[in-house]
mmCIF file of C-alpha atoms in Angstrom:
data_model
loop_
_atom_site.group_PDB
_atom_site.id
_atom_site.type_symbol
_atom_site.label_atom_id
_atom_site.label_comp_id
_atom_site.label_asym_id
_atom_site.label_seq_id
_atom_site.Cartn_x
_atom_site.Cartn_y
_atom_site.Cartn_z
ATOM 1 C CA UNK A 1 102.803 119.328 90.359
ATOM 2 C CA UNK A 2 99.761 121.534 90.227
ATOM 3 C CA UNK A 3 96.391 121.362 91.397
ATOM 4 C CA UNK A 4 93.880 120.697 88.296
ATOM 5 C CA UNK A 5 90.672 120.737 89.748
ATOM 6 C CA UNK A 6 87.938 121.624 87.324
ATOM 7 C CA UNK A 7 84.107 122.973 88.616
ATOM 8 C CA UNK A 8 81.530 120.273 88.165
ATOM 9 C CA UNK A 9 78.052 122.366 88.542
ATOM 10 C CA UNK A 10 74.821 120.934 87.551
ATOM 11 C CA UNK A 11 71.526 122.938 88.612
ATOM 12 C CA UNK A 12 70.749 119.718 91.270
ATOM 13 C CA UNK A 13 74.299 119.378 92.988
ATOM 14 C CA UNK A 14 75.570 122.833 92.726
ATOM 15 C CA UNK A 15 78.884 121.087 95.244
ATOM 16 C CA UNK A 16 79.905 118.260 93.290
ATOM 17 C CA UNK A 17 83.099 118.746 91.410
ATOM 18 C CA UNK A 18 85.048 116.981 88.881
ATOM 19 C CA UNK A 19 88.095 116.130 89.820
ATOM 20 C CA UNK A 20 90.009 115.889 86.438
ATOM 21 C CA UNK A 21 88.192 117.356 83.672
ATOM 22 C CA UNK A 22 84.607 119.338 83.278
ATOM 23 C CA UNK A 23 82.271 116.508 82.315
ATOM 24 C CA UNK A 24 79.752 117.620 79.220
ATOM 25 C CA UNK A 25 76.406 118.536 79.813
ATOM 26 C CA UNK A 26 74.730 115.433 78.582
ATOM 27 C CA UNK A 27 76.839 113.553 81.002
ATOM 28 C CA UNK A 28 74.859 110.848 83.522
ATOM 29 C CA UNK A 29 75.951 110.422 87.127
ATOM 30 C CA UNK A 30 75.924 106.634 88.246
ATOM 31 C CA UNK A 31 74.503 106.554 91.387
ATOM 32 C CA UNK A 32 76.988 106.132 94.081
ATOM 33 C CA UNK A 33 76.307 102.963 95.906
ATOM 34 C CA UNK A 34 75.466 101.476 92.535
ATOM 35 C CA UNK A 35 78.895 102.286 90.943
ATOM 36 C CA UNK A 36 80.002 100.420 93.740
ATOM 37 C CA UNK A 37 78.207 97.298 92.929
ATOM 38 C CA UNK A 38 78.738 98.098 89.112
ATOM 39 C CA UNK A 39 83.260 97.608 89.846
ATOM 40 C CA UNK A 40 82.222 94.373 92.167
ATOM 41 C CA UNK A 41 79.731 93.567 89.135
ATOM 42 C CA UNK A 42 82.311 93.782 85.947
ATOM 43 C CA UNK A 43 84.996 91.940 88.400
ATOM 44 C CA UNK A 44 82.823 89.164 88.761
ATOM 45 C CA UNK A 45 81.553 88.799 85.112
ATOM 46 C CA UNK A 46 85.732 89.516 84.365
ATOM 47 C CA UNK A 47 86.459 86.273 86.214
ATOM 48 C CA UNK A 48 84.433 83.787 84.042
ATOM 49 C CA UNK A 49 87.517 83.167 81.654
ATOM 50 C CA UNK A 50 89.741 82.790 84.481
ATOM 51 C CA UNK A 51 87.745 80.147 85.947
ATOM 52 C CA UNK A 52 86.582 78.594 82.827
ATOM 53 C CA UNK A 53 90.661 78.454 82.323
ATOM 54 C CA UNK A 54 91.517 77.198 85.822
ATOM 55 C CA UNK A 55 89.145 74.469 85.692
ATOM 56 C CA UNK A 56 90.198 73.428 82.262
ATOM 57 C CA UNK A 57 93.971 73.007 83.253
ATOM 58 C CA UNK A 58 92.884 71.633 86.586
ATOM 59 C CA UNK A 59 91.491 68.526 84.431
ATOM 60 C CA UNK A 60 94.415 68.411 81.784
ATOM 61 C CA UNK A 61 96.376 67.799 84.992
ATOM 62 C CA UNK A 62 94.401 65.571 87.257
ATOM 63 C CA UNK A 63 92.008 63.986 84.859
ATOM 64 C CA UNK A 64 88.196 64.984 85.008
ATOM 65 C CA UNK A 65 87.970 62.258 88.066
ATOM 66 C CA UNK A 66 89.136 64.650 90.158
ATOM 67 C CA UNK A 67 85.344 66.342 90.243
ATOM 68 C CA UNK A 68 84.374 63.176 91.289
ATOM 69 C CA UNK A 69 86.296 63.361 95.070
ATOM 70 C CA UNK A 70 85.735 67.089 96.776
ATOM 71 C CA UNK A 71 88.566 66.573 98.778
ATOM 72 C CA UNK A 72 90.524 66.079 95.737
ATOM 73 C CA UNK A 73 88.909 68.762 93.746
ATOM 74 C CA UNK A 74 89.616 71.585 96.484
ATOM 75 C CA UNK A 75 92.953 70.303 97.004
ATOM 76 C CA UNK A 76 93.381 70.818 93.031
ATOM 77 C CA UNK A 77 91.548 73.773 92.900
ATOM 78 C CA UNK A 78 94.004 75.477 95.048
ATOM 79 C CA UNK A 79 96.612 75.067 93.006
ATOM 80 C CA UNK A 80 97.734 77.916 90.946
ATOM 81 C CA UNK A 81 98.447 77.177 87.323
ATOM 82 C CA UNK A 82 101.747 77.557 85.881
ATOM 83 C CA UNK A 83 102.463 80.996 84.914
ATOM 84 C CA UNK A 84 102.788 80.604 81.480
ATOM 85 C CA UNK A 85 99.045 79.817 82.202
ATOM 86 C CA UNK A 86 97.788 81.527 85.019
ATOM 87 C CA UNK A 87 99.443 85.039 84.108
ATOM 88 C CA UNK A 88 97.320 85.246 80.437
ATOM 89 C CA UNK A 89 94.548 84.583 82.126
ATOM 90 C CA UNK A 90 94.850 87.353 84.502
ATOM 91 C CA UNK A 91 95.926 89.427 82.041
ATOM 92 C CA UNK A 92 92.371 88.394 80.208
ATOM 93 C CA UNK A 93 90.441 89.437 83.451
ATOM 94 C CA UNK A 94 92.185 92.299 83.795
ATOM 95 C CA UNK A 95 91.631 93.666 80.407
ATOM 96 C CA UNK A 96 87.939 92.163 80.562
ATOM 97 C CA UNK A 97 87.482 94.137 83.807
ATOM 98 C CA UNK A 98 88.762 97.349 82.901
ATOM 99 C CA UNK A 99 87.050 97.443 79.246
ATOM 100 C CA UNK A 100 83.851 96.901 80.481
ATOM 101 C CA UNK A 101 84.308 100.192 82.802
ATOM 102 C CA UNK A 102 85.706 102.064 80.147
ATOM 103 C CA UNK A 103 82.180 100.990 78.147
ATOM 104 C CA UNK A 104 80.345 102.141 81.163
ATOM 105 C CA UNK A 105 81.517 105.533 81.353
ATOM 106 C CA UNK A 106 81.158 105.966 77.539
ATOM 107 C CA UNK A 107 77.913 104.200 76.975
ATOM 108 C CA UNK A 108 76.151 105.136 79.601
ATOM 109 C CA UNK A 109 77.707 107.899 81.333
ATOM 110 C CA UNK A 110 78.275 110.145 78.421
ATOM 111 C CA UNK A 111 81.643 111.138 79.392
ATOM 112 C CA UNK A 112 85.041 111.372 77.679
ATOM 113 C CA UNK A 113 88.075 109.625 78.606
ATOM 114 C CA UNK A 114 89.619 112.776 79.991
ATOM 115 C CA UNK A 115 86.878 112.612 82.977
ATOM 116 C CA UNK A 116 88.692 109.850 84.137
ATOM 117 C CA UNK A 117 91.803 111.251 84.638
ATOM 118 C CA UNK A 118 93.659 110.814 80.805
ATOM 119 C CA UNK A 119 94.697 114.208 79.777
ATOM 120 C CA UNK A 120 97.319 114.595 77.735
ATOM 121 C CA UNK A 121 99.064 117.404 79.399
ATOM 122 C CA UNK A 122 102.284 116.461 80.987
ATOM 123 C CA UNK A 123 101.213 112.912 80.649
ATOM 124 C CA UNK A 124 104.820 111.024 80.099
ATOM 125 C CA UNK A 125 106.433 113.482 82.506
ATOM 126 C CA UNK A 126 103.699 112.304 85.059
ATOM 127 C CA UNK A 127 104.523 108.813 84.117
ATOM 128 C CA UNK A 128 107.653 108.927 84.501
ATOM 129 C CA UNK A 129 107.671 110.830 87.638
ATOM 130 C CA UNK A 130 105.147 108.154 89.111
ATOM 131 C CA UNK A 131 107.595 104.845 88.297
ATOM 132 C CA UNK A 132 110.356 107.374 90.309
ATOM 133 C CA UNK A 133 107.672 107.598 93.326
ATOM 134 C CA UNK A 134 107.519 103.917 93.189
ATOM 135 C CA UNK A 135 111.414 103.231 93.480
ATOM 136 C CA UNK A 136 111.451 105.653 96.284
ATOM 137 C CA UNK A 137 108.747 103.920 97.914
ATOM 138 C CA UNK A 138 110.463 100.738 97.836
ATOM 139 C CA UNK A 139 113.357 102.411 99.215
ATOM 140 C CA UNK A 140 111.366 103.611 102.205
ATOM 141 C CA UNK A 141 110.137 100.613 102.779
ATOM 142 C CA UNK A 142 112.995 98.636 103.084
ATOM 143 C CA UNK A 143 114.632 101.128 105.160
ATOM 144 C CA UNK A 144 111.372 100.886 107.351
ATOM 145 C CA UNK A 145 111.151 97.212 106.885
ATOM 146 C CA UNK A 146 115.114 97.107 108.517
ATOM 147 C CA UNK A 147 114.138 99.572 111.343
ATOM 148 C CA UNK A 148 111.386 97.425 112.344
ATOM 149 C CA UNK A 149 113.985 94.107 112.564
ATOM 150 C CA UNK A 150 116.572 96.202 114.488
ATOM 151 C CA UNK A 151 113.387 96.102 117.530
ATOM 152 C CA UNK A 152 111.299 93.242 116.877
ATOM 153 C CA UNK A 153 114.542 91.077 114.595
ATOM 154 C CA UNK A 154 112.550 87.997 112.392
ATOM 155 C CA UNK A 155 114.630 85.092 111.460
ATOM 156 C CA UNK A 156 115.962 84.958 107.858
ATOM 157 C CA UNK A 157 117.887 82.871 106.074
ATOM 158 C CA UNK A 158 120.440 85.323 103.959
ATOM 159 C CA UNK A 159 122.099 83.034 100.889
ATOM 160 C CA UNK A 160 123.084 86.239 98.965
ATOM 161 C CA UNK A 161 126.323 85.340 99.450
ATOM 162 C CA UNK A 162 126.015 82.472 97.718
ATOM 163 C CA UNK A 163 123.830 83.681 95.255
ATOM 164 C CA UNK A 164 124.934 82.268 91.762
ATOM 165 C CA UNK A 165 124.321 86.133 90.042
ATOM 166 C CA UNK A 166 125.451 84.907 86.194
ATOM 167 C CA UNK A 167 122.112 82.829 86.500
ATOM 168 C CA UNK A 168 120.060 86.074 85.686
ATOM 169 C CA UNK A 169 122.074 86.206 82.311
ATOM 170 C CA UNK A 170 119.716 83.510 81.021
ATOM 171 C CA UNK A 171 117.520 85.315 78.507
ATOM 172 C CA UNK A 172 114.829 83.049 79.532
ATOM 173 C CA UNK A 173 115.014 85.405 82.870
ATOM 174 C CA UNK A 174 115.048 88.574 81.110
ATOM 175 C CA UNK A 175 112.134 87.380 78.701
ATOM 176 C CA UNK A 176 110.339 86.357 81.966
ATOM 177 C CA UNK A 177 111.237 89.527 83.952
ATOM 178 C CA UNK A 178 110.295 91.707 80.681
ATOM 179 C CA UNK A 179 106.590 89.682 80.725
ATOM 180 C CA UNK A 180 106.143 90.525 84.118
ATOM 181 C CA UNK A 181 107.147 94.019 84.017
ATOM 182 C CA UNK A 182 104.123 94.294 81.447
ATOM 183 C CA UNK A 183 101.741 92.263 83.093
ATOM 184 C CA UNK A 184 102.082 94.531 86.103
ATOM 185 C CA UNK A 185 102.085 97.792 84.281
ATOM 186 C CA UNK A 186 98.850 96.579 82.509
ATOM 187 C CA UNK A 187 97.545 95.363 85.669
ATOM 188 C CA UNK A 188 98.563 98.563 87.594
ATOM 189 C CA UNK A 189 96.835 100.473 84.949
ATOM 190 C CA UNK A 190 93.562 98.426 84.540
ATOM 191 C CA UNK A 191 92.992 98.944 88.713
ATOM 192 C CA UNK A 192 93.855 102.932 88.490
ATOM 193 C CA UNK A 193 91.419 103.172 85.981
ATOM 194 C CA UNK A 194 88.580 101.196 87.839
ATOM 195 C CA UNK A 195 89.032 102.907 90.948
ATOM 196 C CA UNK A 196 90.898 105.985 90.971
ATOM 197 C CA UNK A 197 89.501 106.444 87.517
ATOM 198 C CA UNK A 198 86.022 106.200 87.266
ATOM 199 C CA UNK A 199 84.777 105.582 90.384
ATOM 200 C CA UNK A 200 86.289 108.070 92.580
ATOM 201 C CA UNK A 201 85.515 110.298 90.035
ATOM 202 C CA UNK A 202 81.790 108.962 89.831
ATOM 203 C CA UNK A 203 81.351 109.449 93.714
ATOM 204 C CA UNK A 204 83.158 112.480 93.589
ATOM 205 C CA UNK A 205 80.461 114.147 91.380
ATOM 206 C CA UNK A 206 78.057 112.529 93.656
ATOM 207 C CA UNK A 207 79.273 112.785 97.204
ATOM 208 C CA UNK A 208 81.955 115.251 96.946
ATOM 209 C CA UNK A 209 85.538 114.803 96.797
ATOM 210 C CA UNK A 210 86.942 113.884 100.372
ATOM 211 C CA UNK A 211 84.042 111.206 100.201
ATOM 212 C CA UNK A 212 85.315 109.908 96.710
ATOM 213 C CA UNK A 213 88.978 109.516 97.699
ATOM 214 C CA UNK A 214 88.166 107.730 101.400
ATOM 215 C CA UNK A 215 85.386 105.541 100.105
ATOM 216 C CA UNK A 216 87.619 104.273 96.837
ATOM 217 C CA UNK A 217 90.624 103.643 99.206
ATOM 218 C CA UNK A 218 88.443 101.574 101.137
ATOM 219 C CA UNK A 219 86.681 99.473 98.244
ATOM 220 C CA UNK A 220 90.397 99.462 96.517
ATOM 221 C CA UNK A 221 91.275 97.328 99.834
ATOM 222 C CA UNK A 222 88.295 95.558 100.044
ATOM 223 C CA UNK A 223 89.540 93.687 96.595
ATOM 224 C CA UNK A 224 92.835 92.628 98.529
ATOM 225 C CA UNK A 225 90.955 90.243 100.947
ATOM 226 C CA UNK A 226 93.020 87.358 99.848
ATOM 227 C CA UNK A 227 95.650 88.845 102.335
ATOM 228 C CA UNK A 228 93.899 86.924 104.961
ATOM 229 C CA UNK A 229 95.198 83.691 103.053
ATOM 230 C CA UNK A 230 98.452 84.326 105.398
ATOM 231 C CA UNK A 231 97.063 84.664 108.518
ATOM 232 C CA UNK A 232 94.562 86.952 110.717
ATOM 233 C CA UNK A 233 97.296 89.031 111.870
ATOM 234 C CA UNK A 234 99.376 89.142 109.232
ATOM 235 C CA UNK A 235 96.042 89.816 106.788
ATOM 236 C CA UNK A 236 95.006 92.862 108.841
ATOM 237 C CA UNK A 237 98.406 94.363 108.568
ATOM 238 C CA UNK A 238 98.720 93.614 105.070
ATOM 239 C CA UNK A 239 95.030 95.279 104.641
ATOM 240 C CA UNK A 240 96.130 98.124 106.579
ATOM 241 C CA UNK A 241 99.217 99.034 104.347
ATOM 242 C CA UNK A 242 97.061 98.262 100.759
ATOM 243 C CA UNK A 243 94.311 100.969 102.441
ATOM 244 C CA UNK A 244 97.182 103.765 103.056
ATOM 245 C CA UNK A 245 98.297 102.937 99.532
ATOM 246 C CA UNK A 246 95.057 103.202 98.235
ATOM 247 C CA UNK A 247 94.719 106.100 100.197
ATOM 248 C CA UNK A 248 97.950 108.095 98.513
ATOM 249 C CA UNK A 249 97.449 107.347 95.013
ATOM 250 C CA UNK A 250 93.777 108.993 95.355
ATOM 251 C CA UNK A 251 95.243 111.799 96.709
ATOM 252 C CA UNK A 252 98.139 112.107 94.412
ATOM 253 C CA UNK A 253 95.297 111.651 90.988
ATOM 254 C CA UNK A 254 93.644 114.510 93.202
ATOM 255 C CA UNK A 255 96.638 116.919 93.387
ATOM 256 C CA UNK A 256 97.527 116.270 89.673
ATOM 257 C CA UNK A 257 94.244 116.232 88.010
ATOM 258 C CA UNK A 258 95.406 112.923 86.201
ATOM 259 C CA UNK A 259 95.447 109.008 85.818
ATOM 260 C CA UNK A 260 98.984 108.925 84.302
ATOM 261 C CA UNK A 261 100.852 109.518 87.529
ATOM 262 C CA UNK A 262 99.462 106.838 89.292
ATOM 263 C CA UNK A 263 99.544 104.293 86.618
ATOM 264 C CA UNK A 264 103.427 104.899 86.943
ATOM 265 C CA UNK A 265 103.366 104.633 90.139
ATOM 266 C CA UNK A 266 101.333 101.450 90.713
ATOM 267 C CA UNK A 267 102.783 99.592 87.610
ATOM 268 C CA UNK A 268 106.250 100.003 88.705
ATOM 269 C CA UNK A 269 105.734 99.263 92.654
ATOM 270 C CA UNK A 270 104.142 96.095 91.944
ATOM 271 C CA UNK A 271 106.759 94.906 89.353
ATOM 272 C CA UNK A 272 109.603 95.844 91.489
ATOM 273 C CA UNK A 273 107.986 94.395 94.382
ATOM 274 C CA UNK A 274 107.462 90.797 92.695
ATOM 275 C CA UNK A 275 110.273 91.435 89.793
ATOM 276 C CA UNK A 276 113.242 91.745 92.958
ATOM 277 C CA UNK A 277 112.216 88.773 94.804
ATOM 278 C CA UNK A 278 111.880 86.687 91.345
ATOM 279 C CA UNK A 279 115.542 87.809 90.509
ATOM 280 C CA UNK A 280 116.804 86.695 94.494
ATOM 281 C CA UNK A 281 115.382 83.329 94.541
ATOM 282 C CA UNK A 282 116.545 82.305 90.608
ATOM 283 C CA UNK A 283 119.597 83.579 91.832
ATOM 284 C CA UNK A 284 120.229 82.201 95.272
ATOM 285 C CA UNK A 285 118.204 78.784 95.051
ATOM 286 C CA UNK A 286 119.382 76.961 91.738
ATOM 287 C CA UNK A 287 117.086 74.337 92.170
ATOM 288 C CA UNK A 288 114.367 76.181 91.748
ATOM 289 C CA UNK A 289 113.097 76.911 88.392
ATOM 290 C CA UNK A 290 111.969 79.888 86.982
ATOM 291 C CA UNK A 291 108.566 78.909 87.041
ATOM 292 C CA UNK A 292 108.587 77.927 90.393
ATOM 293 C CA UNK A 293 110.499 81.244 91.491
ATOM 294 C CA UNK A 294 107.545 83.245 90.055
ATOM 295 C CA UNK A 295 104.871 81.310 91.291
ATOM 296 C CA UNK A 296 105.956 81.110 94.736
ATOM 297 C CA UNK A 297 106.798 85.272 95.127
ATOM 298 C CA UNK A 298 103.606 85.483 93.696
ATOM 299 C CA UNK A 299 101.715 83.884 96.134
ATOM 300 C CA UNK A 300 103.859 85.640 98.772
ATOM 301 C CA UNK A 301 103.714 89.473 97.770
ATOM 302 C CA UNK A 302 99.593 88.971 97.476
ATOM 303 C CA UNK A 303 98.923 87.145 100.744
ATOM 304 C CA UNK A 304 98.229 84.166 99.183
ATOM 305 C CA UNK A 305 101.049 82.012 100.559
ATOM 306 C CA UNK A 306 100.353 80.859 104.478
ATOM 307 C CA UNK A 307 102.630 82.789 106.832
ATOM 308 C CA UNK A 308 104.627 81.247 109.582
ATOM 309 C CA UNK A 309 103.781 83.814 112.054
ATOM 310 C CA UNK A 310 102.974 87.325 112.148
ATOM 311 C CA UNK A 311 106.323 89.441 110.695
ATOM 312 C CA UNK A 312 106.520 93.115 111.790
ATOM 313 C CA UNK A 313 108.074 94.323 108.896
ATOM 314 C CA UNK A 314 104.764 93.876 106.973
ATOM 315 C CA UNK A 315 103.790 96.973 108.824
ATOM 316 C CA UNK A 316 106.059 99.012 106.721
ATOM 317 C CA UNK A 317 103.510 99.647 104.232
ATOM 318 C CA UNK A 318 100.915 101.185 106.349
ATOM 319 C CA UNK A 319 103.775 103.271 107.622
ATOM 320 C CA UNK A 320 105.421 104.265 104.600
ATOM 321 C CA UNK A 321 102.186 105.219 102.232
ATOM 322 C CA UNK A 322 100.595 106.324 105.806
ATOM 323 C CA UNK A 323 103.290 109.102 106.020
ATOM 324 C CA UNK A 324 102.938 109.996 102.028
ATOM 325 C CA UNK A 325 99.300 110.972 102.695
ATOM 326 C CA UNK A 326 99.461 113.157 105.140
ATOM 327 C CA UNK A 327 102.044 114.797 103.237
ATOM 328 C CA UNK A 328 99.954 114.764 100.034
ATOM 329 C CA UNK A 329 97.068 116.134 102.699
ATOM 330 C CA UNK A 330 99.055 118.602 103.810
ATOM 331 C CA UNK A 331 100.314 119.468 100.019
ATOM 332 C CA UNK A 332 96.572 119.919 98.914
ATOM 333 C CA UNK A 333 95.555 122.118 102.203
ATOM 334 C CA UNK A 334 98.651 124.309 101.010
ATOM 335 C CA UNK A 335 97.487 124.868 97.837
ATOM 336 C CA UNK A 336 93.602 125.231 98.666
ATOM 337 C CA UNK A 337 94.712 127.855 100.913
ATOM 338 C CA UNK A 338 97.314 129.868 98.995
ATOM 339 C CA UNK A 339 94.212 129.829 96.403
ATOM 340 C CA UNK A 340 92.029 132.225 98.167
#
């Protein structure tokens, strides 16, 4: 991997730099604090559909009654829809969310896709590369994960034993495990284009790069504030490990002057991380559906689902992507210095 780190000089910030490709001369810099607002600003308009869609299967299942009761309503509002539901509608948000940046940056910015971070060079090697990262960071964190239990142990029930295996034949489950593996990818790619895309570029240009990288890490975790749904504890550690994730992949787009990388890499750690678990509990609890199996891992790998206590192992991830930065910090001093 090489350092691609193109000069970004305008007569009134003479220190900004791009960070993937020279933007033209035309080009408009959103203001820093506003671009901020602007990735809160498209989430929020992103969401209407998925509301609009939760409320209307919230009635096709309880009746429009429900309304009428708030106890009722919050109860039913809390329910997640069925995925064959709830995942298209996520998908729509997600799409919603990340075309509306990608109109920013064109229609107002001035600026060509490659300012973002989608060259071409190398771009399925990076890919590719990126998914590997991800399988090697699952790796590490279940080695972590087991070195954590060896000094502070958590009770778990193990049925892999008596998993039932020949259940994953079903091609329902490969039809469902190929639909998530997209959903995640497009999901994965949607949030490295938001934020490691155009706005650490954007606050790159305008604050300089160690600025752009911290400050995105910190608004990508900022998004993940459902973590708290399973606890105080267990949130903060949660938020912790999403920040030192957050935290690598702007350093890695840094180091490689590209999006594709990290795309990989985030697309294929978050369908792993909810694809393995969805294969386990289809396999090991038959009286669970499919359905159900996705739902409920769902709820668990985002924080969503109340925890019974606080787990140590969920410290892994703050360990694991902790370590890969200062590697990738140490990678980029390297270079910086073996450049002059």
């Amino acid at each position: 991997m090489s350092e691609h780190l193109p000069a970004f000089e305008t007569a009134d910030s003479p220190a900004r730099t791009a960070i993937y490709a020279p933007w033209p001369p035309n080009a408009r810099r959103s203001w820093g604090a506003g671009a901020i607002a602007l990735v809160v600003g498209f989430y929020l308009v992103a969401t209407i559909a998925m509301v609009v869609g939760q409320i209307a299967w919230t009635v096709s299942a309880h009746g429009a009654g429900v309304f009428s009761d708030p106890q009722a309503m919050t109860a039913a509002l809390s329910d997640l829809p069925p995925p064959v539901i709830f995942f298209p509608l996520m998908l729509v948000l997600f799409l919603t969310w990340g075309g509306l940046s990608l109109a920013w940056v064109s229609g107002f910015e001035r600026r060509g896709l490659s300012t973002i971070g989608f060259r071409a060079e190398r771009a399925g090697r990076l890919f590719v590369n990126g998914a590997g990262l991800a399988i090697a960071a699952i790796i590490a964190l279940s080695a972590t994960g087991l070195l954590i239990g060896l000094i502070a142990p958590v009770d778990v029930t193990d049925a892999a034993e008596a998993a039932d295996w020949g259940r994953l034949v079903d091609p329902t489950v490969w039809l469902v495990i190929g639909g998530l593996a997209a959903f995640f990818f497009i999901q994965g790619g949607v949030e490295e284009i938001v934020f490691r895309g155009w706005l650490m570029s954007t606050l790159s240009a305008r604050w300089g790069r160690i600025a752009g990288v911290g400050v995105t890490a910190l608004v990508f975790a900022l998004f993940h504030l459902q973590v708290f749904m399973s606890g105080l504890y267990m949130g903060l550690a949660a938020l912790a490990g999403i920040s030192m994730t957050g935290l690598f992949l702007g350093l890695l787009a840094l180091r490689q002057g590209s999006l594709w990388g990290v795309i990989g890499l985030h697309g294929a750690f978050n369908a792993v991380s909810v694809i393995g678990p969805v294969s386990y509990m289809i396999a090991s609890q038959p009286e669970a559906t499919i359905g159900e199996a996705v739902s409920r891992v769902f709820e668990q790998a985002t924080g969503m689902a109340a925890s019974s206590g606080f787990q140590p192992q969920i410290l892994a991830q703050a360990l694991v992507f902790g370590t890969f930065s200062l590697f990738m910090l140490w990678r980029l001093t390297r270079t910086r210095r073996q450049a002059r």
